Amino acid sequence: MTALSPTVADWFAAKGWRARPHQLAVLEAERAGNSVLLIAPTGAGKTLAGFLPSIEDLIANPMEGLHTLYISPLKALAVDVARNLGDPVREMGLKIKVETRTGDTPASRRQRQRFDPPHILMTTPEQLALLLSHPDSKRLFGSLRRIVLDELHALVTSKRGDLLSLGVARLARLSPQVKVTALSATVAQPEILRDWIAAPVAPNPAVLLNAPGGAPPQLSILASEQILPWAGHSAAYAVPDLYGTIKEHGTTLLFVNTRSQAEMLFQNLWAINDEALPIALHHGSLSVEQRRKVESAMVSGVLRAVVCTSTLDLGIDWGDVDLVVQVGAPKGASRMLQRIGRANHRLDDPSKAMFVPANRFEVLECEAALESVAEGAQDSETPLPGGLDVLAQHILGLACADPLDEDQTFAEITSAWPYKDLTREKFHRVLDFVSTGGYALKAYERFAKLRKTADGLWRIANPQIAQQYRLNVGTIVEEPMLKVRLVRARGVRKGATTGPIGRGGRMLGEIEEYFIDQLVRGDTFMFGGEIVAFEGVVETEAYVSRSFSDNPKIPSYMGGKFPLSTFLAEKVRKILANPEAWRVLPDQVREWLDLQNYASVLPDSDSLLVETFPRADKHYMVCYPFEGRLAHQTLGMLLTRRLERARAQPLGFVASDYALAIWCASDLGALIASNRLSLDQLFDEDMLGDDLEAWLDESALMKRTFRNCAIISGLIERRHPGKEKSGRQITVSSDIIYDVLYQHEPDHILIEATRRDAARGLLDIERLGLALRRIKQHVKHKRLDRISPLAVPVLLDIGKEPIFGEAREAVLREAAEDLIAEAIGTDIPTNQG
């Protein structure tokens, strides 16, 4: 067994602890010269396992300069880990400097860290890319011995993971002795992640370590006496139950899936908070000051509850949280395991969690998630080949630091796992794009960012390019944002204000530009836990004042919507197909499924149920693939094209995570019954060929996807010194360039990147293809004379008006009652609400 140094051994003894076997195994593997992937449950001491080799090495071999680089997917996690690592360092009396570097770190400290770095630096993938773009990166990272990648599963499936892999490959070249320790609690395919970390730091293989699991979690689904909604995502019906739950526990984390849901739930809880319990709000659009204030309050134990999004998903060590509540369906088993792990954050104590479904279909998904978590099932995504737009950004960043040798750069890039299969021809095309913009843009000097000099090396064309690169580095492309500043009201009549509060007030955070574009002066909305009135926009700031309103709007955000995982979708289909599994469901849901079985049929797990029925002056086709909203939206787009060719006169469609509804002027049921329309042909997977290509060619989605690729690749720059482009400016620029490339260079590297992104992200083509193969020759048609009970939720989504707050809940409830009455007619007794 690996021996600890006396200093560390005495510290463990003073705490009354013993080093866990997996912590010692990480230390042993690193001393043997291996990288390590440690998979361990929450509370198993992953953080200490990751840093124990650093502490031991710095005790045995004191040094100046950067020794360990810790990279986290979340700024909050980096700050939390730095705080938790600081305690043992101080208690051991070690002269080890630990600092953080994120976008929230003051510029003066970031500047100093480049020349006087700490021994251990906590940072993010974006800050690593920024540091690597400086000419002094060779000196900064030359002393580096270890890289710790925390919550690796949360990075490797995104473009942030591509950027990180390229950064690690560069670090391995600058410091050949460096080794990687990766930490994760939820990994579906550990061998792939082991290869991912080992690829750039060969020759020694990476060691895969699995820590034993802790106490199984205590899970439940909210049993509410309220009427379960048919559709919607607010879970407003459950707010009284949630408030009672908060009162019964010490500290509760309430996770939601979007920032809009967070704002709404927080306001709803405050509206009934008669006991003035300290309840806080935390999401990524709030100002850093507000987020840090909430985090500090959590650490000090003064909060009873925090409503939060994925900003607090990962690794935050709050041992006093005794309940996690998931409001809305979790969408994935691995994601839910991460969130559950925030409770009790101790290995030997069971975590306690409760699911709160927002609608009836979500009850089924929550039950599937509960079973999956109890089984310890994992459904995290598999890493994919790296993005070409990310590669273009990285190549430019390397050139900002040092002139590039083409052969060395290619070898370095292909040592990164996502780019291991990159061909020399494609690499050269990306390099040509960075240097000239490509064939169609070669005549424009502003796209020429690199030039090849007489010595055969590639250099940046001028120093301003490096400055621009550093302003725009990163792969997270959010919708254009405006800062939200609280200012003095200007006599607004719509929505009473609380009066003067001082000009140039505090910054509340950021909000998406398109939401503000919909407002007129005096409109009220929720933000940062307050109700504010819109006063106007000045440059990149939206001015708001405090306000009172009974019906404020809820800001909607384009990002943050999780897809239903394939794993959970399969479980939902199995629950539906097995009436024996309904025993655990609420009475309202069982009755709903019984009604469906009486009025129509239930979907089974291996086929696709297609219902057709007339309603008003239209004819509907509703199917239930359970493959997630993105795949269903793509299916709807392609099916309507085919129905047009079949002269079925489609008029529109709507998709949810669970179902797809299409309405037509023609009688679809009659067309199918008479064999003039074949469902097997309609749902044939060949729709992903020419139909998909034709639709992409004429859709706006390609332009929207191209915009993101153009921003990441550096073709379009959002930020310039002292100013930032508006969303409209970026859209106009990217649309013009797209039209030029599509017409004159359709095989341009960015057009290729755009097509791949659309297929794997916004359209979910791979998943749709698997679904179509699964149901091939297994499409079942049920012709009805009226809407079925199972179709009620998806039809509620048709033509939804932007109604907010309680008014929206009332409208949905009234519409649902009308639809279910229509579905069951007068011949079936029911007590459905």
PDB file of C-alpha atoms in Angstrom, residues 560-812:
ATOM      1  CA  GLY A 560     -30.863  25.242 -20.996  1.00  0.00           C
ATOM      2  CA  LYS A 561     -33.558  22.895 -22.317  1.00  0.00           C
ATOM      3  CA  PHE A 562     -32.498  19.286 -21.767  1.00  0.00           C
ATOM      4  CA  PRO A 563     -33.585  16.528 -24.171  1.00  0.00           C
ATOM      5  CA  LEU A 564     -35.274  13.414 -22.821  1.00  0.00           C
ATOM      6  CA  SER A 565     -32.581  10.732 -22.674  1.00  0.00           C
ATOM      7  CA  THR A 566     -32.957   7.655 -24.881  1.00  0.00           C
ATOM      8  CA  PHE A 567     -32.596   5.470 -21.805  1.00  0.00           C
ATOM      9  CA  LEU A 568     -35.494   7.089 -19.940  1.00  0.00           C
ATOM     10  CA  ALA A 569     -37.633   7.197 -23.088  1.00  0.00           C
ATOM     11  CA  GLU A 570     -37.350   3.422 -23.403  1.00  0.00           C
ATOM     12  CA  LYS A 571     -38.367   2.978 -19.771  1.00  0.00           C
ATOM     13  CA  VAL A 572     -41.392   5.270 -20.236  1.00  0.00           C
ATOM     14  CA  ARG A 573     -42.546   3.167 -23.206  1.00  0.00           C
ATOM     15  CA  LYS A 574     -42.226   0.004 -21.092  1.00  0.00           C
ATOM     16  CA  ILE A 575     -44.234   1.515 -18.220  1.00  0.00           C
ATOM     17  CA  LEU A 576     -47.008   2.523 -20.623  1.00  0.00           C
ATOM     18  CA  ALA A 577     -47.127  -0.925 -22.183  1.00  0.00           C
ATOM     19  CA  ASN A 578     -47.341  -2.754 -18.835  1.00  0.00           C
ATOM     20  CA  PRO A 579     -50.515  -2.104 -16.786  1.00  0.00           C
ATOM     21  CA  GLU A 580     -48.899  -3.970 -13.877  1.00  0.00           C
ATOM     22  CA  ALA A 581     -46.392  -1.110 -13.612  1.00  0.00           C
ATOM     23  CA  TRP A 582     -49.222   1.406 -13.132  1.00  0.00           C
ATOM     24  CA  ARG A 583     -49.795   0.347  -9.503  1.00  0.00           C
ATOM     25  CA  VAL A 584     -47.218   2.880  -8.307  1.00  0.00           C
ATOM     26  CA  LEU A 585     -48.740   5.758 -10.292  1.00  0.00           C
ATOM     27  CA  PRO A 586     -51.134   8.365  -8.834  1.00  0.00           C
ATOM     28  CA  ASP A 587     -54.836   7.614  -9.201  1.00  0.00           C
ATOM     29  CA  GLN A 588     -55.298  10.496 -11.664  1.00  0.00           C
ATOM     30  CA  VAL A 589     -52.636   9.076 -14.001  1.00  0.00           C
ATOM     31  CA  ARG A 590     -53.908   5.493 -13.751  1.00  0.00           C
ATOM     32  CA  GLU A 591     -57.414   6.669 -14.620  1.00  0.00           C
ATOM     33  CA  TRP A 592     -56.046   8.626 -17.579  1.00  0.00           C
ATOM     34  CA  LEU A 593     -54.276   5.531 -18.924  1.00  0.00           C
ATOM     35  CA  ASP A 594     -57.362   3.385 -18.312  1.00  0.00           C
ATOM     36  CA  LEU A 595     -59.410   5.885 -20.303  1.00  0.00           C
ATOM     37  CA  GLN A 596     -56.884   5.694 -23.115  1.00  0.00           C
ATOM     38  CA  ASN A 597     -57.080   1.914 -23.108  1.00  0.00           C
ATOM     39  CA  TYR A 598     -60.875   2.137 -23.309  1.00  0.00           C
ATOM     40  CA  ALA A 599     -61.117   4.872 -25.944  1.00  0.00           C
ATOM     41  CA  SER A 600     -58.168   3.814 -28.105  1.00  0.00           C
ATOM     42  CA  VAL A 601     -55.123   1.637 -27.387  1.00  0.00           C
ATOM     43  CA  LEU A 602     -51.882   2.190 -25.489  1.00  0.00           C
ATOM     44  CA  PRO A 603     -48.487   2.393 -27.218  1.00  0.00           C
ATOM     45  CA  ASP A 604     -46.328  -0.663 -26.709  1.00  0.00           C
ATOM     46  CA  SER A 605     -42.569  -0.599 -26.246  1.00  0.00           C
ATOM     47  CA  ASP A 606     -41.472  -1.783 -29.702  1.00  0.00           C
ATOM     48  CA  SER A 607     -43.929  -0.192 -32.129  1.00  0.00           C
ATOM     49  CA  LEU A 608     -45.302   3.261 -32.901  1.00  0.00           C
ATOM     50  CA  LEU A 609     -48.937   4.091 -32.200  1.00  0.00           C
ATOM     51  CA  VAL A 610     -50.478   6.496 -34.718  1.00  0.00           C
ATOM     52  CA  GLU A 611     -53.954   7.838 -33.970  1.00  0.00           C
ATOM     53  CA  THR A 612     -56.085   9.724 -36.485  1.00  0.00           C
ATOM     54  CA  PHE A 613     -59.274  11.616 -35.663  1.00  0.00           C
ATOM     55  CA  PRO A 614     -61.318  14.588 -36.871  1.00  0.00           C
ATOM     56  CA  ARG A 615     -61.691  17.689 -34.710  1.00  0.00           C
ATOM     57  CA  ALA A 616     -63.532  20.868 -35.673  1.00  0.00           C
ATOM     58  CA  ASP A 617     -62.743  21.399 -39.368  1.00  0.00           C
ATOM     59  CA  LYS A 618     -59.376  19.611 -39.353  1.00  0.00           C
ATOM     60  CA  HIS A 619     -58.050  16.064 -39.321  1.00  0.00           C
ATOM     61  CA  TYR A 620     -55.329  15.096 -36.855  1.00  0.00           C
ATOM     62  CA  MET A 621     -52.581  12.501 -36.764  1.00  0.00           C
ATOM     63  CA  VAL A 622     -50.924  12.014 -33.347  1.00  0.00           C
ATOM     64  CA  CYS A 623     -48.010   9.632 -32.784  1.00  0.00           C
ATOM     65  CA  TYR A 624     -46.048   8.765 -29.631  1.00  0.00           C
ATOM     66  CA  PRO A 625     -42.360   8.077 -30.326  1.00  0.00           C
ATOM     67  CA  PHE A 626     -41.119   9.293 -26.874  1.00  0.00           C
ATOM     68  CA  GLU A 627     -37.822  10.398 -28.436  1.00  0.00           C
ATOM     69  CA  GLY A 628     -37.621  13.981 -27.162  1.00  0.00           C
ATOM     70  CA  ARG A 629     -38.734  17.335 -28.518  1.00  0.00           C
ATOM     71  CA  LEU A 630     -35.817  17.851 -30.941  1.00  0.00           C
ATOM     72  CA  ALA A 631     -36.267  14.512 -32.687  1.00  0.00           C
ATOM     73  CA  HIS A 632     -40.042  15.019 -32.810  1.00  0.00           C
ATOM     74  CA  GLN A 633     -39.720  18.503 -34.311  1.00  0.00           C
ATOM     75  CA  THR A 634     -37.461  17.132 -37.044  1.00  0.00           C
ATOM     76  CA  LEU A 635     -39.873  14.251 -37.639  1.00  0.00           C
ATOM     77  CA  GLY A 636     -42.740  16.747 -37.925  1.00  0.00           C
ATOM     78  CA  MET A 637     -40.858  18.843 -40.481  1.00  0.00           C
ATOM     79  CA  LEU A 638     -40.087  15.793 -42.627  1.00  0.00           C
ATOM     80  CA  LEU A 639     -43.509  14.184 -42.331  1.00  0.00           C
ATOM     81  CA  THR A 640     -45.289  17.368 -43.422  1.00  0.00           C
ATOM     82  CA  ARG A 641     -43.155  17.410 -46.580  1.00  0.00           C
ATOM     83  CA  ARG A 642     -44.168  13.843 -47.352  1.00  0.00           C
ATOM     84  CA  LEU A 643     -47.816  14.553 -46.594  1.00  0.00           C
ATOM     85  CA  GLU A 644     -47.685  17.502 -48.999  1.00  0.00           C
ATOM     86  CA  ARG A 645     -46.477  15.184 -51.756  1.00  0.00           C
ATOM     87  CA  ALA A 646     -49.295  12.759 -50.867  1.00  0.00           C
ATOM     88  CA  ARG A 647     -51.764  15.662 -51.277  1.00  0.00           C
ATOM     89  CA  ALA A 648     -52.927  15.310 -47.675  1.00  0.00           C
ATOM     90  CA  GLN A 649     -52.808  19.105 -47.268  1.00  0.00           C
ATOM     91  CA  PRO A 650     -50.888  19.359 -43.950  1.00  0.00           C
ATOM     92  CA  LEU A 651     -51.539  22.627 -42.111  1.00  0.00           C
ATOM     93  CA  GLY A 652     -49.126  22.444 -39.197  1.00  0.00           C
ATOM     94  CA  PHE A 653     -47.623  20.352 -36.402  1.00  0.00           C
ATOM     95  CA  VAL A 654     -46.615  20.592 -32.747  1.00  0.00           C
ATOM     96  CA  ALA A 655     -44.085  18.461 -30.841  1.00  0.00           C
ATOM     97  CA  SER A 656     -43.495  17.681 -27.180  1.00  0.00           C
ATOM     98  CA  ASP A 657     -40.953  15.390 -25.509  1.00  0.00           C
ATOM     99  CA  TYR A 658     -43.442  12.549 -25.756  1.00  0.00           C
ATOM    100  CA  ALA A 659     -45.671  13.037 -28.794  1.00  0.00           C
ATOM    101  CA  LEU A 660     -46.096  14.660 -32.206  1.00  0.00           C
ATOM    102  CA  ALA A 661     -49.387  16.012 -33.606  1.00  0.00           C
ATOM    103  CA  ILE A 662     -49.942  16.980 -37.260  1.00  0.00           C
ATOM    104  CA  TRP A 663     -53.189  18.463 -38.574  1.00  0.00           C
ATOM    105  CA  CYS A 664     -54.375  18.436 -42.179  1.00  0.00           C
ATOM    106  CA  ALA A 665     -57.258  19.537 -44.337  1.00  0.00           C
ATOM    107  CA  SER A 666     -57.650  15.998 -45.730  1.00  0.00           C
ATOM    108  CA  ASP A 667     -59.047  13.012 -43.836  1.00  0.00           C
ATOM    109  CA  LEU A 668     -55.856  11.148 -42.889  1.00  0.00           C
ATOM    110  CA  GLY A 669     -57.744   8.246 -41.335  1.00  0.00           C
ATOM    111  CA  ALA A 670     -59.603   7.583 -44.572  1.00  0.00           C
ATOM    112  CA  LEU A 671     -56.408   7.869 -46.653  1.00  0.00           C
ATOM    113  CA  ILE A 672     -54.653   5.306 -44.438  1.00  0.00           C
ATOM    114  CA  ALA A 673     -57.659   2.956 -44.245  1.00  0.00           C
ATOM    115  CA  SER A 674     -57.985   2.919 -48.039  1.00  0.00           C
ATOM    116  CA  ASN A 675     -54.235   2.274 -48.476  1.00  0.00           C
ATOM    117  CA  ARG A 676     -53.840   5.512 -50.418  1.00  0.00           C
ATOM    118  CA  LEU A 677     -51.379   6.520 -47.672  1.00  0.00           C
ATOM    119  CA  SER A 678     -48.962   3.908 -46.324  1.00  0.00           C
ATOM    120  CA  LEU A 679     -47.749   4.542 -42.781  1.00  0.00           C
ATOM    121  CA  ASP A 680     -44.783   2.203 -43.299  1.00  0.00           C
ATOM    122  CA  GLN A 681     -43.684   4.316 -46.257  1.00  0.00           C
ATOM    123  CA  LEU A 682     -44.534   7.569 -44.489  1.00  0.00           C
ATOM    124  CA  PHE A 683     -42.261   6.662 -41.542  1.00  0.00           C
ATOM    125  CA  ASP A 684     -39.531   5.008 -43.603  1.00  0.00           C
ATOM    126  CA  GLU A 685     -36.035   6.052 -42.533  1.00  0.00           C
ATOM    127  CA  ASP A 686     -35.207   7.144 -46.093  1.00  0.00           C
ATOM    128  CA  MET A 687     -36.784  10.473 -45.081  1.00  0.00           C
ATOM    129  CA  LEU A 688     -33.363  11.245 -43.567  1.00  0.00           C
ATOM    130  CA  GLY A 689     -31.883  11.328 -47.062  1.00  0.00           C
ATOM    131  CA  ASP A 690     -33.182  13.578 -49.812  1.00  0.00           C
ATOM    132  CA  ASP A 691     -36.110  14.903 -47.757  1.00  0.00           C
ATOM    133  CA  LEU A 692     -33.765  16.058 -45.011  1.00  0.00           C
ATOM    134  CA  GLU A 693     -31.342  17.640 -47.470  1.00  0.00           C
ATOM    135  CA  ALA A 694     -34.139  19.451 -49.308  1.00  0.00           C
ATOM    136  CA  TRP A 695     -35.612  20.749 -46.070  1.00  0.00           C
ATOM    137  CA  LEU A 696     -32.237  21.912 -44.755  1.00  0.00           C
ATOM    138  CA  ASP A 697     -31.552  23.780 -47.977  1.00  0.00           C
ATOM    139  CA  GLU A 698     -34.609  25.964 -47.538  1.00  0.00           C
ATOM    140  CA  SER A 699     -34.843  26.242 -43.725  1.00  0.00           C
ATOM    141  CA  ALA A 700     -33.727  29.084 -41.505  1.00  0.00           C
ATOM    142  CA  LEU A 701     -32.213  26.580 -39.097  1.00  0.00           C
ATOM    143  CA  MET A 702     -29.053  26.241 -41.197  1.00  0.00           C
ATOM    144  CA  LYS A 703     -28.429  29.976 -40.998  1.00  0.00           C
ATOM    145  CA  ARG A 704     -28.949  29.969 -37.245  1.00  0.00           C
ATOM    146  CA  THR A 705     -26.565  27.037 -36.823  1.00  0.00           C
ATOM    147  CA  PHE A 706     -24.041  28.644 -39.165  1.00  0.00           C
ATOM    148  CA  ARG A 707     -24.075  31.766 -37.021  1.00  0.00           C
ATOM    149  CA  ASN A 708     -22.877  29.757 -34.010  1.00  0.00           C
ATOM    150  CA  CYS A 709     -20.167  28.005 -36.032  1.00  0.00           C
ATOM    151  CA  ALA A 710     -19.015  31.333 -37.490  1.00  0.00           C
ATOM    152  CA  ILE A 711     -18.736  32.858 -34.005  1.00  0.00           C
ATOM    153  CA  ILE A 712     -16.814  29.897 -32.540  1.00  0.00           C
ATOM    154  CA  SER A 713     -14.456  29.675 -35.515  1.00  0.00           C
ATOM    155  CA  GLY A 714     -13.639  33.375 -35.274  1.00  0.00           C
ATOM    156  CA  LEU A 715     -15.130  34.292 -38.660  1.00  0.00           C
ATOM    157  CA  ILE A 716     -17.566  36.636 -36.888  1.00  0.00           C
ATOM    158  CA  GLU A 717     -16.421  38.436 -33.754  1.00  0.00           C
ATOM    159  CA  ARG A 718     -18.942  39.439 -31.126  1.00  0.00           C
ATOM    160  CA  ARG A 719     -16.657  41.638 -29.068  1.00  0.00           C
ATOM    161  CA  HIS A 720     -14.337  44.480 -29.997  1.00  0.00           C
ATOM    162  CA  PRO A 721     -12.352  46.725 -27.655  1.00  0.00           C
ATOM    163  CA  GLY A 722     -14.856  48.849 -25.769  1.00  0.00           C
ATOM    164  CA  LYS A 723     -17.931  47.600 -27.617  1.00  0.00           C
ATOM    165  CA  GLU A 724     -19.994  44.561 -28.454  1.00  0.00           C
ATOM    166  CA  LYS A 725     -22.057  43.725 -31.528  1.00  0.00           C
ATOM    167  CA  SER A 726     -25.804  43.507 -31.090  1.00  0.00           C
ATOM    168  CA  GLY A 727     -27.687  40.349 -31.937  1.00  0.00           C
ATOM    169  CA  ARG A 728     -29.094  41.992 -35.061  1.00  0.00           C
ATOM    170  CA  GLN A 729     -25.622  42.965 -36.307  1.00  0.00           C
ATOM    171  CA  ILE A 730     -24.319  39.426 -35.798  1.00  0.00           C
ATOM    172  CA  THR A 731     -27.341  37.890 -37.530  1.00  0.00           C
ATOM    173  CA  VAL A 732     -27.090  40.187 -40.561  1.00  0.00           C
ATOM    174  CA  SER A 733     -23.351  39.553 -40.915  1.00  0.00           C
ATOM    175  CA  SER A 734     -23.645  35.772 -40.603  1.00  0.00           C
ATOM    176  CA  ASP A 735     -26.645  35.549 -42.982  1.00  0.00           C
ATOM    177  CA  ILE A 736     -24.783  37.475 -45.688  1.00  0.00           C
ATOM    178  CA  ILE A 737     -21.685  35.295 -45.354  1.00  0.00           C
ATOM    179  CA  TYR A 738     -23.773  32.118 -45.331  1.00  0.00           C
ATOM    180  CA  ASP A 739     -25.513  33.091 -48.562  1.00  0.00           C
ATOM    181  CA  VAL A 740     -22.142  33.817 -50.223  1.00  0.00           C
ATOM    182  CA  LEU A 741     -20.615  30.506 -49.110  1.00  0.00           C
ATOM    183  CA  TYR A 742     -23.688  28.428 -49.898  1.00  0.00           C
ATOM    184  CA  GLN A 743     -23.826  29.840 -53.417  1.00  0.00           C
ATOM    185  CA  HIS A 744     -20.126  29.953 -54.283  1.00  0.00           C
ATOM    186  CA  GLU A 745     -18.433  27.401 -51.993  1.00  0.00           C
ATOM    187  CA  PRO A 746     -21.001  24.864 -50.719  1.00  0.00           C
ATOM    188  CA  ASP A 747     -18.209  22.538 -49.527  1.00  0.00           C
ATOM    189  CA  HIS A 748     -16.677  25.270 -47.346  1.00  0.00           C
ATOM    190  CA  ILE A 749     -15.376  23.910 -44.044  1.00  0.00           C
ATOM    191  CA  LEU A 750     -17.897  25.961 -42.045  1.00  0.00           C
ATOM    192  CA  ILE A 751     -20.827  24.751 -44.153  1.00  0.00           C
ATOM    193  CA  GLU A 752     -19.649  21.207 -43.382  1.00  0.00           C
ATOM    194  CA  ALA A 753     -19.406  22.030 -39.680  1.00  0.00           C
ATOM    195  CA  THR A 754     -22.881  23.589 -39.782  1.00  0.00           C
ATOM    196  CA  ARG A 755     -24.462  20.518 -41.350  1.00  0.00           C
ATOM    197  CA  ARG A 756     -22.903  18.259 -38.736  1.00  0.00           C
ATOM    198  CA  ASP A 757     -24.016  20.478 -35.848  1.00  0.00           C
ATOM    199  CA  ALA A 758     -27.572  20.663 -37.184  1.00  0.00           C
ATOM    200  CA  ALA A 759     -27.712  16.884 -37.561  1.00  0.00           C
ATOM    201  CA  ARG A 760     -26.335  15.986 -34.146  1.00  0.00           C
ATOM    202  CA  GLY A 761     -27.743  18.842 -32.085  1.00  0.00           C
ATOM    203  CA  LEU A 762     -30.692  20.923 -33.198  1.00  0.00           C
ATOM    204  CA  LEU A 763     -32.242  18.123 -35.249  1.00  0.00           C
ATOM    205  CA  ASP A 764     -31.149  15.005 -33.288  1.00  0.00           C
ATOM    206  CA  ILE A 765     -30.847  13.063 -36.550  1.00  0.00           C
ATOM    207  CA  GLU A 766     -28.993  10.084 -35.085  1.00  0.00           C
ATOM    208  CA  ARG A 767     -31.657   9.502 -32.469  1.00  0.00           C
ATOM    209  CA  LEU A 768     -34.462   9.907 -34.988  1.00  0.00           C
ATOM    210  CA  GLY A 769     -32.733   7.413 -37.275  1.00  0.00           C
ATOM    211  CA  LEU A 770     -32.532   4.835 -34.480  1.00  0.00           C
ATOM    212  CA  ALA A 771     -36.217   5.386 -33.696  1.00  0.00           C
ATOM    213  CA  LEU A 772     -37.259   4.934 -37.319  1.00  0.00           C
ATOM    214  CA  ARG A 773     -35.256   1.711 -37.510  1.00  0.00           C
ATOM    215  CA  ARG A 774     -36.868   0.496 -34.274  1.00  0.00           C
ATOM    216  CA  ILE A 775     -40.418   0.995 -35.564  1.00  0.00           C
ATOM    217  CA  LYS A 776     -39.777  -0.190 -39.129  1.00  0.00           C
ATOM    218  CA  GLN A 777     -42.795  -2.298 -40.207  1.00  0.00           C
ATOM    219  CA  HIS A 778     -44.194  -1.815 -36.678  1.00  0.00           C
ATOM    220  CA  VAL A 779     -46.423   1.236 -37.106  1.00  0.00           C
ATOM    221  CA  LYS A 780     -49.904   0.651 -35.655  1.00  0.00           C
ATOM    222  CA  HIS A 781     -52.836   2.791 -36.755  1.00  0.00           C
ATOM    223  CA  LYS A 782     -55.906   3.481 -34.645  1.00  0.00           C
ATOM    224  CA  ARG A 783     -58.672   5.405 -36.433  1.00  0.00           C
ATOM    225  CA  LEU A 784     -60.871   7.300 -33.965  1.00  0.00           C
ATOM    226  CA  ASP A 785     -63.937   9.490 -34.274  1.00  0.00           C
ATOM    227  CA  ARG A 786     -62.620  11.979 -31.666  1.00  0.00           C
ATOM    228  CA  ILE A 787     -59.493  12.964 -29.777  1.00  0.00           C
ATOM    229  CA  SER A 788     -57.985  10.309 -27.495  1.00  0.00           C
ATOM    230  CA  PRO A 789     -57.140  10.940 -23.807  1.00  0.00           C
ATOM    231  CA  LEU A 790     -53.422  10.406 -24.524  1.00  0.00           C
ATOM    232  CA  ALA A 791     -53.507  13.124 -27.219  1.00  0.00           C
ATOM    233  CA  VAL A 792     -54.850  15.807 -24.877  1.00  0.00           C
ATOM    234  CA  PRO A 793     -51.444  17.062 -23.592  1.00  0.00           C
ATOM    235  CA  VAL A 794     -49.866  17.583 -27.013  1.00  0.00           C
ATOM    236  CA  LEU A 795     -52.948  19.271 -28.443  1.00  0.00           C
ATOM    237  CA  LEU A 796     -52.823  21.772 -25.580  1.00  0.00           C
ATOM    238  CA  ASP A 797     -49.542  22.998 -27.085  1.00  0.00           C
ATOM    239  CA  ILE A 798     -51.214  24.081 -30.322  1.00  0.00           C
ATOM    240  CA  GLY A 799     -51.389  27.831 -30.732  1.00  0.00           C
ATOM    241  CA  LYS A 800     -50.347  28.605 -27.171  1.00  0.00           C
ATOM    242  CA  GLU A 801     -50.470  32.298 -26.395  1.00  0.00           C
ATOM    243  CA  PRO A 802     -47.651  33.849 -24.343  1.00  0.00           C
ATOM    244  CA  ILE A 803     -49.685  33.954 -21.119  1.00  0.00           C
ATOM    245  CA  PHE A 804     -47.717  34.078 -17.883  1.00  0.00           C
ATOM    246  CA  GLY A 805     -48.180  33.177 -14.233  1.00  0.00           C
ATOM    247  CA  GLU A 806     -51.444  31.905 -12.762  1.00  0.00           C
ATOM    248  CA  ALA A 807     -53.428  33.076 -15.780  1.00  0.00           C
ATOM    249  CA  ARG A 808     -51.552  30.571 -17.959  1.00  0.00           C
ATOM    250  CA  GLU A 809     -52.271  27.731 -15.527  1.00  0.00           C
ATOM    251  CA  ALA A 810     -55.977  28.592 -15.515  1.00  0.00           C
ATOM    252  CA  VAL A 811     -56.155  28.748 -19.321  1.00  0.00           C
ATOM    253  CA  LEU A 812     -54.386  25.394 -19.683  1.00  0.00           C
TER     254      LEU A 812
END
